[in-house]
mmCIF file with all atom_site columns, C-alpha atoms in Angstrom:
data_model
loop_
_atom_site.group_PDB
_atom_site.id
_atom_site.type_symbol
_atom_site.label_atom_id
_atom_site.label_alt_id
_atom_site.label_comp_id
_atom_site.label_asym_id
_atom_site.label_entity_id
_atom_site.label_seq_id
_atom_site.pdbx_PDB_ins_code
_atom_site.Cartn_x
_atom_site.Cartn_y
_atom_site.Cartn_z
_atom_site.occupancy
_atom_site.B_iso_or_equiv
_atom_site.pdbx_formal_charge
_atom_site.auth_seq_id
_atom_site.auth_comp_id
_atom_site.auth_asym_id
_atom_site.auth_atom_id
_atom_site.pdbx_PDB_model_num
ATOM 1   C CA . MET R 1 1   ? 26.836  -82.344 -65.462 1.00 27.00 ? 30  MET R CA 1
ATOM 2   C CA . THR R 1 2   ? 24.028  -82.740 -62.933 1.00 31.00 ? 31  THR R CA 1
ATOM 3   C CA . CYS R 1 3   ? 21.855  -79.836 -61.902 1.00 35.00 ? 32  CYS R CA 1
ATOM 4   C CA . ARG R 1 4   ? 20.463  -79.972 -58.403 1.00 37.00 ? 33  ARG R CA 1
ATOM 5   C CA . PRO R 1 5   ? 18.384  -76.809 -58.029 1.00 38.00 ? 34  PRO R CA 1
ATOM 6   C CA . ARG R 1 6   ? 17.291  -75.403 -54.711 1.00 38.00 ? 35  ARG R CA 1
ATOM 7   C CA . ALA R 1 7   ? 13.628  -76.226 -54.243 1.00 39.00 ? 36  ALA R CA 1
ATOM 8   C CA . GLN R 1 8   ? 11.062  -74.235 -52.329 1.00 38.00 ? 37  GLN R CA 1
ATOM 9   C CA . PRO R 1 9   ? 8.934   -76.126 -49.800 1.00 36.00 ? 38  PRO R CA 1
ATOM 10  C CA . PRO R 1 10  ? 5.681   -77.525 -51.209 1.00 36.00 ? 39  PRO R CA 1
ATOM 11  C CA . SER R 1 11  ? 2.731   -75.170 -50.995 1.00 37.00 ? 40  SER R CA 1
ATOM 12  C CA . SER R 1 12  ? -0.187  -75.765 -48.638 1.00 35.00 ? 41  SER R CA 1
ATOM 13  C CA . THR R 1 13  ? -2.186  -77.164 -51.568 1.00 38.00 ? 42  THR R CA 1
ATOM 14  C CA . GLY R 1 14  ? 0.180   -80.125 -51.749 1.00 40.00 ? 43  GLY R CA 1
ATOM 15  C CA . SER R 1 15  ? 1.517   -79.292 -55.196 1.00 47.00 ? 44  SER R CA 1
ATOM 16  C CA . SER R 1 16  ? 5.052   -80.140 -56.249 1.00 53.00 ? 45  SER R CA 1
ATOM 17  C CA . PRO R 1 17  ? 7.919   -77.962 -55.031 1.00 68.00 ? 46  PRO R CA 1
ATOM 18  C CA . HIS R 1 18  ? 8.792   -74.896 -57.054 1.00 82.00 ? 47  HIS R CA 1
ATOM 19  C CA . LEU R 1 19  ? 12.237  -74.473 -58.540 1.00 88.00 ? 48  LEU R CA 1
ATOM 20  C CA . VAL R 1 20  ? 14.023  -71.143 -58.515 1.00 91.00 ? 49  VAL R CA 1
ATOM 21  C CA . LEU R 1 21  ? 14.835  -70.197 -62.113 1.00 91.00 ? 50  LEU R CA 1
ATOM 22  C CA . ARG R 1 22  ? 18.182  -68.530 -61.379 1.00 89.00 ? 51  ARG R CA 1
ATOM 23  C CA . ASP R 1 23  ? 19.415  -71.860 -59.974 1.00 89.00 ? 52  ASP R CA 1
ATOM 24  C CA . LEU R 1 24  ? 18.643  -73.617 -63.274 1.00 89.00 ? 53  LEU R CA 1
ATOM 25  C CA . VAL R 1 25  ? 19.834  -71.195 -65.952 1.00 89.00 ? 54  VAL R CA 1
ATOM 26  C CA . ARG R 1 26  ? 23.484  -72.177 -66.205 1.00 84.00 ? 55  ARG R CA 1
ATOM 27  C CA . HIS R 1 27  ? 22.657  -75.804 -66.986 1.00 87.00 ? 56  HIS R CA 1
ATOM 28  C CA . PRO R 1 28  ? 20.931  -77.355 -70.003 1.00 88.00 ? 57  PRO R CA 1
ATOM 29  C CA . MET R 1 29  ? 17.383  -78.518 -69.335 1.00 91.00 ? 58  MET R CA 1
ATOM 30  C CA . PRO R 1 30  ? 17.006  -82.215 -68.501 1.00 90.00 ? 59  PRO R CA 1
ATOM 31  C CA . ARG R 1 31  ? 16.090  -84.237 -71.584 1.00 87.00 ? 60  ARG R CA 1
ATOM 32  C CA . SER R 1 32  ? 12.865  -85.393 -69.946 1.00 87.00 ? 61  SER R CA 1
ATOM 33  C CA . VAL R 1 33  ? 11.321  -81.906 -69.792 1.00 89.00 ? 62  VAL R CA 1
ATOM 34  C CA . ARG R 1 34  ? 9.777   -79.474 -72.244 1.00 89.00 ? 63  ARG R CA 1
ATOM 35  C CA . GLY R 1 35  ? 10.664  -76.417 -70.215 1.00 92.00 ? 64  GLY R CA 1
ATOM 36  C CA . ALA R 1 36  ? 10.090  -74.482 -67.021 1.00 93.00 ? 65  ALA R CA 1
ATOM 37  C CA . LEU R 1 37  ? 6.570   -73.182 -66.474 1.00 93.00 ? 66  LEU R CA 1
ATOM 38  C CA . LEU R 1 38  ? 6.682   -69.844 -64.689 1.00 92.00 ? 67  LEU R CA 1
ATOM 39  C CA . ARG R 1 39  ? 4.539   -70.010 -61.555 1.00 85.00 ? 68  ARG R CA 1
ATOM 40  C CA . ARG R 1 40  ? 5.109   -66.503 -60.244 1.00 83.00 ? 69  ARG R CA 1
ATOM 41  C CA . VAL R 1 41  ? 7.029   -63.529 -61.589 1.00 90.00 ? 70  VAL R CA 1
ATOM 42  C CA . PRO R 1 42  ? 7.680   -60.911 -58.903 1.00 90.00 ? 71  PRO R CA 1
ATOM 43  C CA . PRO R 1 43  ? 7.758   -57.189 -59.718 1.00 90.00 ? 72  PRO R CA 1
ATOM 44  C CA . HIS R 1 44  ? 11.441  -56.745 -58.854 1.00 89.00 ? 73  HIS R CA 1
ATOM 45  C CA . PRO R 1 45  ? 14.022  -58.502 -61.095 1.00 86.00 ? 74  PRO R CA 1
ATOM 46  C CA . ALA R 1 46  ? 16.211  -59.451 -58.116 1.00 86.00 ? 75  ALA R CA 1
ATOM 47  C CA . GLN R 1 47  ? 13.424  -61.533 -56.550 1.00 89.00 ? 76  GLN R CA 1
ATOM 48  C CA . PRO R 1 48  ? 13.304  -65.217 -57.524 1.00 90.00 ? 77  PRO R CA 1
ATOM 49  C CA . ILE R 1 49  ? 11.107  -66.433 -60.361 1.00 91.00 ? 78  ILE R CA 1
ATOM 50  C CA . HIS R 1 50  ? 9.444   -69.660 -59.260 1.00 91.00 ? 79  HIS R CA 1
ATOM 51  C CA . THR R 1 51  ? 9.036   -72.402 -61.845 1.00 92.00 ? 80  THR R CA 1
ATOM 52  C CA . VAL R 1 52  ? 7.935   -76.003 -62.259 1.00 92.00 ? 81  VAL R CA 1
ATOM 53  C CA . TRP R 1 53  ? 9.424   -78.400 -64.828 1.00 92.00 ? 82  TRP R CA 1
ATOM 54  C CA . ILE R 1 54  ? 6.950   -79.469 -67.508 1.00 89.00 ? 83  ILE R CA 1
ATOM 55  C CA . SER R 1 55  ? 7.371   -82.985 -68.850 1.00 85.00 ? 84  SER R CA 1
ATOM 56  C CA . LYS R 1 56  ? 7.651   -83.577 -72.597 1.00 78.00 ? 85  LYS R CA 1
ATOM 57  C CA . VAL R 1 57  ? 5.077   -86.339 -72.378 1.00 66.00 ? 86  VAL R CA 1
ATOM 58  C CA . LYS R 1 58  ? 2.421   -84.074 -70.840 1.00 65.00 ? 87  LYS R CA 1
ATOM 59  C CA . PRO R 1 59  ? -0.359  -83.728 -73.429 1.00 66.00 ? 88  PRO R CA 1
ATOM 60  C CA . GLY R 1 60  ? -2.028  -80.529 -74.535 1.00 71.00 ? 89  GLY R CA 1
ATOM 61  C CA . ARG R 1 61  ? -1.146  -76.909 -74.904 1.00 80.00 ? 90  ARG R CA 1
ATOM 62  C CA . LEU R 1 62  ? -0.296  -74.374 -72.279 1.00 87.00 ? 91  LEU R CA 1
ATOM 63  C CA . HIS R 1 63  ? -3.193  -72.898 -70.330 1.00 86.00 ? 92  HIS R CA 1
ATOM 64  C CA . PRO R 1 64  ? -4.114  -69.342 -71.339 1.00 85.00 ? 93  PRO R CA 1
ATOM 65  C CA . GLY R 1 65  ? -1.738  -66.873 -69.720 1.00 86.00 ? 94  GLY R CA 1
ATOM 66  C CA . SER R 1 66  ? 0.931   -69.490 -68.973 1.00 89.00 ? 95  SER R CA 1
ATOM 67  C CA . VAL R 1 67  ? 4.528   -68.767 -69.926 1.00 93.00 ? 96  VAL R CA 1
ATOM 68  C CA . LEU R 1 68  ? 6.949   -71.608 -70.610 1.00 94.00 ? 97  LEU R CA 1
ATOM 69  C CA . LEU R 1 69  ? 10.691  -70.971 -70.828 1.00 95.00 ? 98  LEU R CA 1
ATOM 70  C CA . SER R 1 70  ? 12.990  -73.408 -72.585 1.00 94.00 ? 99  SER R CA 1
ATOM 71  C CA . TRP R 1 71  ? 16.701  -73.201 -73.213 1.00 94.00 ? 100 TRP R CA 1
ATOM 72  C CA . LYS R 1 72  ? 19.565  -75.091 -74.751 1.00 93.00 ? 101 LYS R CA 1
ATOM 73  C CA . PRO R 1 73  ? 23.292  -74.503 -75.052 1.00 91.00 ? 102 PRO R CA 1
ATOM 74  C CA . GLY R 1 74  ? 24.059  -71.910 -77.706 1.00 88.00 ? 103 GLY R CA 1
ATOM 75  C CA . LEU R 1 75  ? 27.284  -70.924 -79.403 1.00 83.00 ? 104 LEU R CA 1
ATOM 76  C CA . GLY R 1 76  ? 30.176  -70.525 -77.004 1.00 83.00 ? 105 GLY R CA 1
ATOM 77  C CA . ASP R 1 77  ? 29.139  -70.832 -73.390 1.00 83.00 ? 106 ASP R CA 1
ATOM 78  C CA . GLY R 1 78  ? 25.777  -69.057 -73.732 1.00 89.00 ? 107 GLY R CA 1
ATOM 79  C CA . MET R 1 79  ? 22.216  -70.347 -73.620 1.00 93.00 ? 108 MET R CA 1
ATOM 80  C CA . ASP R 1 80  ? 19.584  -69.893 -76.321 1.00 95.00 ? 109 ASP R CA 1
ATOM 81  C CA . VAL R 1 81  ? 16.364  -69.112 -74.461 1.00 95.00 ? 110 VAL R CA 1
ATOM 82  C CA . SER R 1 82  ? 12.802  -68.989 -75.786 1.00 95.00 ? 111 SER R CA 1
ATOM 83  C CA . ALA R 1 83  ? 9.472   -68.196 -74.175 1.00 95.00 ? 112 ALA R CA 1
ATOM 84  C CA . HIS R 1 84  ? 6.086   -69.507 -75.276 1.00 93.00 ? 113 HIS R CA 1
ATOM 85  C CA . LEU R 1 85  ? 2.749   -68.020 -74.232 1.00 90.00 ? 114 LEU R CA 1
ATOM 86  C CA . GLY R 1 86  ? -0.455  -69.992 -73.891 1.00 88.00 ? 115 GLY R CA 1
ATOM 87  C CA . LEU R 1 87  ? -3.466  -68.316 -75.485 1.00 84.00 ? 116 LEU R CA 1
ATOM 88  C CA . THR R 1 88  ? -7.054  -69.537 -75.624 1.00 83.00 ? 117 THR R CA 1
ATOM 89  C CA . SER R 1 89  ? -6.720  -70.902 -79.153 1.00 86.00 ? 118 SER R CA 1
ATOM 90  C CA . ALA R 1 90  ? -2.980  -71.477 -79.555 1.00 86.00 ? 119 ALA R CA 1
ATOM 91  C CA . GLU R 1 91  ? 0.480   -71.502 -78.087 1.00 89.00 ? 120 GLU R CA 1
ATOM 92  C CA . VAL R 1 92  ? 2.691   -68.774 -79.540 1.00 90.00 ? 121 VAL R CA 1
ATOM 93  C CA . LEU R 1 93  ? 6.356   -67.894 -79.468 1.00 93.00 ? 122 LEU R CA 1
ATOM 94  C CA . LEU R 1 94  ? 6.645   -64.889 -77.189 1.00 92.00 ? 123 LEU R CA 1
ATOM 95  C CA . ALA R 1 95  ? 10.365  -64.166 -77.403 1.00 94.00 ? 124 ALA R CA 1
ATOM 96  C CA . ASN R 1 96  ? 13.816  -65.528 -78.260 1.00 95.00 ? 125 ASN R CA 1
ATOM 97  C CA . TRP R 1 97  ? 17.018  -64.548 -76.487 1.00 95.00 ? 126 TRP R CA 1
ATOM 98  C CA . PRO R 1 98  ? 20.047  -66.143 -78.212 1.00 95.00 ? 127 PRO R CA 1
ATOM 99  C CA . GLY R 1 99  ? 23.443  -66.514 -76.546 1.00 92.00 ? 128 GLY R CA 1
ATOM 100 C CA . LEU R 1 100 ? 22.615  -65.414 -72.982 1.00 93.00 ? 129 LEU R CA 1
ATOM 101 C CA . HIS R 1 101 ? 25.462  -65.808 -70.489 1.00 90.00 ? 130 HIS R CA 1
ATOM 102 C CA . GLY R 1 102 ? 25.517  -66.413 -66.742 1.00 89.00 ? 131 GLY R CA 1
ATOM 103 C CA . ASP R 1 103 ? 22.338  -65.783 -64.767 1.00 91.00 ? 132 ASP R CA 1
ATOM 104 C CA . TRP R 1 104 ? 20.015  -64.642 -67.533 1.00 92.00 ? 133 TRP R CA 1
ATOM 105 C CA . THR R 1 105 ? 16.878  -64.289 -65.377 1.00 91.00 ? 134 THR R CA 1
ATOM 106 C CA . PRO R 1 106 ? 17.235  -60.460 -65.194 1.00 92.00 ? 135 PRO R CA 1
ATOM 107 C CA . VAL R 1 107 ? 17.223  -60.367 -69.015 1.00 93.00 ? 136 VAL R CA 1
ATOM 108 C CA . VAL R 1 108 ? 13.960  -62.298 -69.436 1.00 93.00 ? 137 VAL R CA 1
ATOM 109 C CA . HIS R 1 109 ? 12.254  -60.824 -66.354 1.00 93.00 ? 138 HIS R CA 1
ATOM 110 C CA . PRO R 1 110 ? 10.928  -57.573 -67.921 1.00 92.00 ? 139 PRO R CA 1
ATOM 111 C CA . THR R 1 111 ? 9.285   -59.397 -70.813 1.00 92.00 ? 140 THR R CA 1
ATOM 112 C CA . VAL R 1 112 ? 7.629   -62.157 -68.810 1.00 92.00 ? 141 VAL R CA 1
ATOM 113 C CA . TYR R 1 113 ? 6.574   -59.780 -66.019 1.00 92.00 ? 142 TYR R CA 1
ATOM 114 C CA . GLU R 1 114 ? 4.853   -57.476 -68.522 1.00 91.00 ? 143 GLU R CA 1
ATOM 115 C CA . VAL R 1 115 ? 3.165   -60.406 -70.269 1.00 89.00 ? 144 VAL R CA 1
ATOM 116 C CA . PHE R 1 116 ? 1.742   -61.695 -66.971 1.00 85.00 ? 145 PHE R CA 1
ATOM 117 C CA . GLY R 1 117 ? 0.394   -58.202 -66.218 1.00 86.00 ? 146 GLY R CA 1
ATOM 118 C CA . LEU R 1 118 ? -1.075  -57.733 -69.695 1.00 86.00 ? 147 LEU R CA 1
ATOM 119 C CA . HIS R 1 119 ? -2.754  -61.130 -69.624 1.00 82.00 ? 148 HIS R CA 1
ATOM 120 C CA . ALA R 1 120 ? -4.265  -60.412 -66.190 1.00 82.00 ? 149 ALA R CA 1
ATOM 121 C CA . ALA R 1 121 ? -5.600  -57.053 -67.425 1.00 86.00 ? 150 ALA R CA 1
ATOM 122 C CA . LEU R 1 122 ? -7.060  -58.607 -70.576 1.00 84.00 ? 151 LEU R CA 1
ATOM 123 C CA . SER R 1 123 ? -8.695  -61.358 -68.521 1.00 82.00 ? 152 SER R CA 1
ATOM 124 C CA . VAL R 1 124 ? -10.378 -58.805 -66.256 1.00 88.00 ? 153 VAL R CA 1
ATOM 125 C CA . ALA R 1 125 ? -11.530 -56.753 -69.260 1.00 89.00 ? 154 ALA R CA 1
ATOM 126 C CA . THR R 1 126 ? -12.898 -59.869 -70.995 1.00 86.00 ? 155 THR R CA 1
ATOM 127 C CA . ASP R 1 127 ? -14.796 -60.950 -67.880 1.00 88.00 ? 156 ASP R CA 1
ATOM 128 C CA . ALA R 1 128 ? -16.209 -57.429 -67.449 1.00 92.00 ? 157 ALA R CA 1
ATOM 129 C CA . LEU R 1 129 ? -17.355 -57.389 -71.084 1.00 91.00 ? 158 LEU R CA 1
ATOM 130 C CA . ARG R 1 130 ? -19.026 -60.797 -70.711 1.00 91.00 ? 159 ARG R CA 1
ATOM 131 C CA . LEU R 1 131 ? -20.808 -59.639 -67.558 1.00 92.00 ? 160 LEU R CA 1
ATOM 132 C CA . ALA R 1 132 ? -21.932 -56.410 -69.244 1.00 92.00 ? 161 ALA R CA 1
ATOM 133 C CA . ASN R 1 133 ? -23.265 -58.357 -72.240 1.00 91.00 ? 162 ASN R CA 1
ATOM 134 C CA . HIS R 1 134 ? -25.033 -60.815 -69.938 1.00 90.00 ? 163 HIS R CA 1
ATOM 135 C CA . LEU R 1 135 ? -26.671 -58.000 -67.961 1.00 91.00 ? 164 LEU R CA 1
ATOM 136 C CA . ALA R 1 136 ? -27.650 -56.151 -71.145 1.00 91.00 ? 165 ALA R CA 1
ATOM 137 C CA . ALA R 1 137 ? -29.337 -59.284 -72.506 1.00 89.00 ? 166 ALA R CA 1
ATOM 138 C CA . ARG R 1 138 ? -31.673 -59.529 -69.487 1.00 83.00 ? 167 ARG R CA 1
#
């Protein structure tokens, strides 16, 4: 079975086209990829989650705050989905969703949306703390 997802036009920065996750979820991932890196997770679950395939041969860990989804056929006609989160010092398993059926993007949306928000808040707090420490040291 061949999956030909609908692609968004390339961004003005010239980066590769984004793939819409809901167009990919019913098909196994291509063997040449590690997963789909989430580029943007909108606040409403009905809006598309934009992704980019990540190659297996790409070296290194995920950048801090990055979320990578991967999936494979599960028992029956479902998909076993997992999400990994890039942290400063490691890449960790964020969640597993076994046996998802159909368009499973609404199932994973709440988790990945909250993680993006939490990481953004922690990044701002960390930067504020560094600035406060820098100013206090003067």
